[in-house]
């Protein structure tokens, strides 16, 4: 049985245990998880239906040819441009009344269309996400390969960093580098100086100056799975602030990684990093949680934030990325991808824990 077919069976069992007549998966990542095919949805409807007595995948006719690798156990249903896919979906649901859905994805109009056919959509995104959260070894290796590609991008990016380099141009070059090496999507976010104090700033025409901190957050999707890493550098010798902030985030990351143990609540991983960072308010602020799950999506639940009570399970993969931010100096963040194991957690990336000093 293929990995996708096994996942369909796991979803069937979980859906039945939850008391649903059927489950409808509609997000790109969940469809890829269950079929091996990642759709380009746009305005068209795609979905996977899993019932106690069968399962099927529904796509527009123009995408039907891409389902060759889907499990043989999935009935193939396609619809033409005269349909919105809802009649065909109703046929796949085959009299089901209570249907678990991914409430963060299924839109209001389609939910109402199901209700109009006597079908009750029930919010159950967490049910499928709990299955996706525990990666099998093939998924772990896919994330590892994506991390290796991102590491290549770091070598390329840091070689480009000389005084006068333009933020926006460097990010564009890194995106092209990743695309040329097989990435289907990427998100380089390399920020200089004070811009790095805003973790989600848009790259600008800002030029690199001697003395700047560089915060480089690079992520890439390879063969459907994401790798997401962050390293920092300084243009010339680091300032006292940069050295101290780097030492603190290295300590915070080590504590958070050590907390990635089976049975530990996700919030405790955040606490392990937060206690170290927030003990040094003179260096800056702690603006975000310790990390997030990563896999078919760049950001997946569970999230390593104070409100998350989810217990860590083997196979979960998280970014662990504490940071310190100060508007006067910039931002320092350290990020690696970590898989929870029955024993010690495993780091899937190999970049050194160095604050890189760039030549000037």
PDB file of C-alpha atoms in Angstrom, residues 135 139-154 178 183-189 216-230 292-300 317-321 335-338 348-349 351:
ATOM      1  CA  UNK A 135       5.506  12.904   9.606  1.00  0.00           C
ATOM      2  CA  UNK A 139       8.388  13.156   4.864  1.00  0.00           C
ATOM      3  CA  UNK A 140      11.238  13.711   7.306  1.00  0.00           C
ATOM      4  CA  UNK A 141      13.720  13.024   4.510  1.00  0.00           C
ATOM      5  CA  UNK A 142      11.844  15.420   2.210  1.00  0.00           C
ATOM      6  CA  UNK A 143      12.173  18.226   4.778  1.00  0.00           C
ATOM      7  CA  UNK A 144      15.846  17.325   5.217  1.00  0.00           C
ATOM      8  CA  UNK A 145      16.415  17.677   1.454  1.00  0.00           C
ATOM      9  CA  UNK A 146      14.625  21.035   1.442  1.00  0.00           C
ATOM     10  CA  UNK A 147      16.861  22.193   4.294  1.00  0.00           C
ATOM     11  CA  UNK A 148      19.942  21.116   2.324  1.00  0.00           C
ATOM     12  CA  UNK A 149      18.788  23.258  -0.598  1.00  0.00           C
ATOM     13  CA  UNK A 150      18.272  26.230   1.726  1.00  0.00           C
ATOM     14  CA  UNK A 151      21.791  25.722   3.077  1.00  0.00           C
ATOM     15  CA  UNK A 152      23.107  26.050  -0.489  1.00  0.00           C
ATOM     16  CA  UNK A 153      21.172  29.307  -0.768  1.00  0.00           C
ATOM     17  CA  UNK A 154      22.896  30.603   2.366  1.00  0.00           C
ATOM     18  CA  UNK A 178      16.467  28.417  -5.475  1.00  0.00           C
ATOM     19  CA  UNK A 183      12.434  24.819  -5.652  1.00  0.00           C
ATOM     20  CA  UNK A 184       8.771  25.115  -6.632  1.00  0.00           C
ATOM     21  CA  UNK A 185       8.295  27.963  -4.169  1.00  0.00           C
ATOM     22  CA  UNK A 186      10.525  29.994  -1.901  1.00  0.00           C
ATOM     23  CA  UNK A 187      10.469  32.868   0.555  1.00  0.00           C
ATOM     24  CA  UNK A 188      13.827  34.550   1.084  1.00  0.00           C
ATOM     25  CA  UNK A 189      13.619  37.385   3.595  1.00  0.00           C
ATOM     26  CA  UNK A 216      18.600  36.091   6.687  1.00  0.00           C
ATOM     27  CA  UNK A 217      15.454  33.936   6.862  1.00  0.00           C
ATOM     28  CA  UNK A 218      15.313  31.639   3.824  1.00  0.00           C
ATOM     29  CA  UNK A 219      12.681  28.990   3.119  1.00  0.00           C
ATOM     30  CA  UNK A 220      12.139  26.815   0.070  1.00  0.00           C
ATOM     31  CA  UNK A 221       9.738  24.110  -1.086  1.00  0.00           C
ATOM     32  CA  UNK A 222      11.307  21.082  -2.770  1.00  0.00           C
ATOM     33  CA  UNK A 223       9.271  18.058  -3.888  1.00  0.00           C
ATOM     34  CA  UNK A 224       6.282  19.384  -1.943  1.00  0.00           C
ATOM     35  CA  UNK A 225       7.985  19.929   1.436  1.00  0.00           C
ATOM     36  CA  UNK A 226       9.454  23.044   2.998  1.00  0.00           C
ATOM     37  CA  UNK A 227      12.751  23.767   4.703  1.00  0.00           C
ATOM     38  CA  UNK A 228      12.988  26.964   6.758  1.00  0.00           C
ATOM     39  CA  UNK A 229      16.227  28.265   8.285  1.00  0.00           C
ATOM     40  CA  UNK A 230      17.552  31.561   9.639  1.00  0.00           C
ATOM     41  CA  UNK A 292       5.833  26.432  14.124  1.00  0.00           C
ATOM     42  CA  UNK A 293       5.366  23.062  12.514  1.00  0.00           C
ATOM     43  CA  UNK A 294       6.631  22.759   8.950  1.00  0.00           C
ATOM     44  CA  UNK A 295       5.965  20.212   6.206  1.00  0.00           C
ATOM     45  CA  UNK A 296       3.654  20.391   3.194  1.00  0.00           C
ATOM     46  CA  UNK A 297       2.957  23.984   4.282  1.00  0.00           C
ATOM     47  CA  UNK A 298       5.570  26.471   5.415  1.00  0.00           C
ATOM     48  CA  UNK A 299       3.544  27.258   8.546  1.00  0.00           C
ATOM     49  CA  UNK A 300       1.443  24.433  10.002  1.00  0.00           C
ATOM     50  CA  UNK A 317       8.758  18.729  12.754  1.00  0.00           C
ATOM     51  CA  UNK A 318       9.110  22.268  14.087  1.00  0.00           C
ATOM     52  CA  UNK A 319      11.110  25.335  13.319  1.00  0.00           C
ATOM     53  CA  UNK A 320      12.807  26.482  16.515  1.00  0.00           C
ATOM     54  CA  UNK A 321      13.564  30.175  16.027  1.00  0.00           C
ATOM     55  CA  UNK A 335      16.213  29.009  13.172  1.00  0.00           C
ATOM     56  CA  UNK A 336      16.584  25.294  12.508  1.00  0.00           C
ATOM     57  CA  UNK A 337      14.106  22.539  11.652  1.00  0.00           C
ATOM     58  CA  UNK A 338      13.824  19.886  14.363  1.00  0.00           C
ATOM     59  CA  UNK A 348      17.548  18.396  10.137  1.00  0.00           C
ATOM     60  CA  UNK A 349      19.951  21.131   9.075  1.00  0.00           C
ATOM     61  CA  UNK A 351      24.553  25.025   9.270  1.00  0.00           C
TER      62      UNK A 351
END
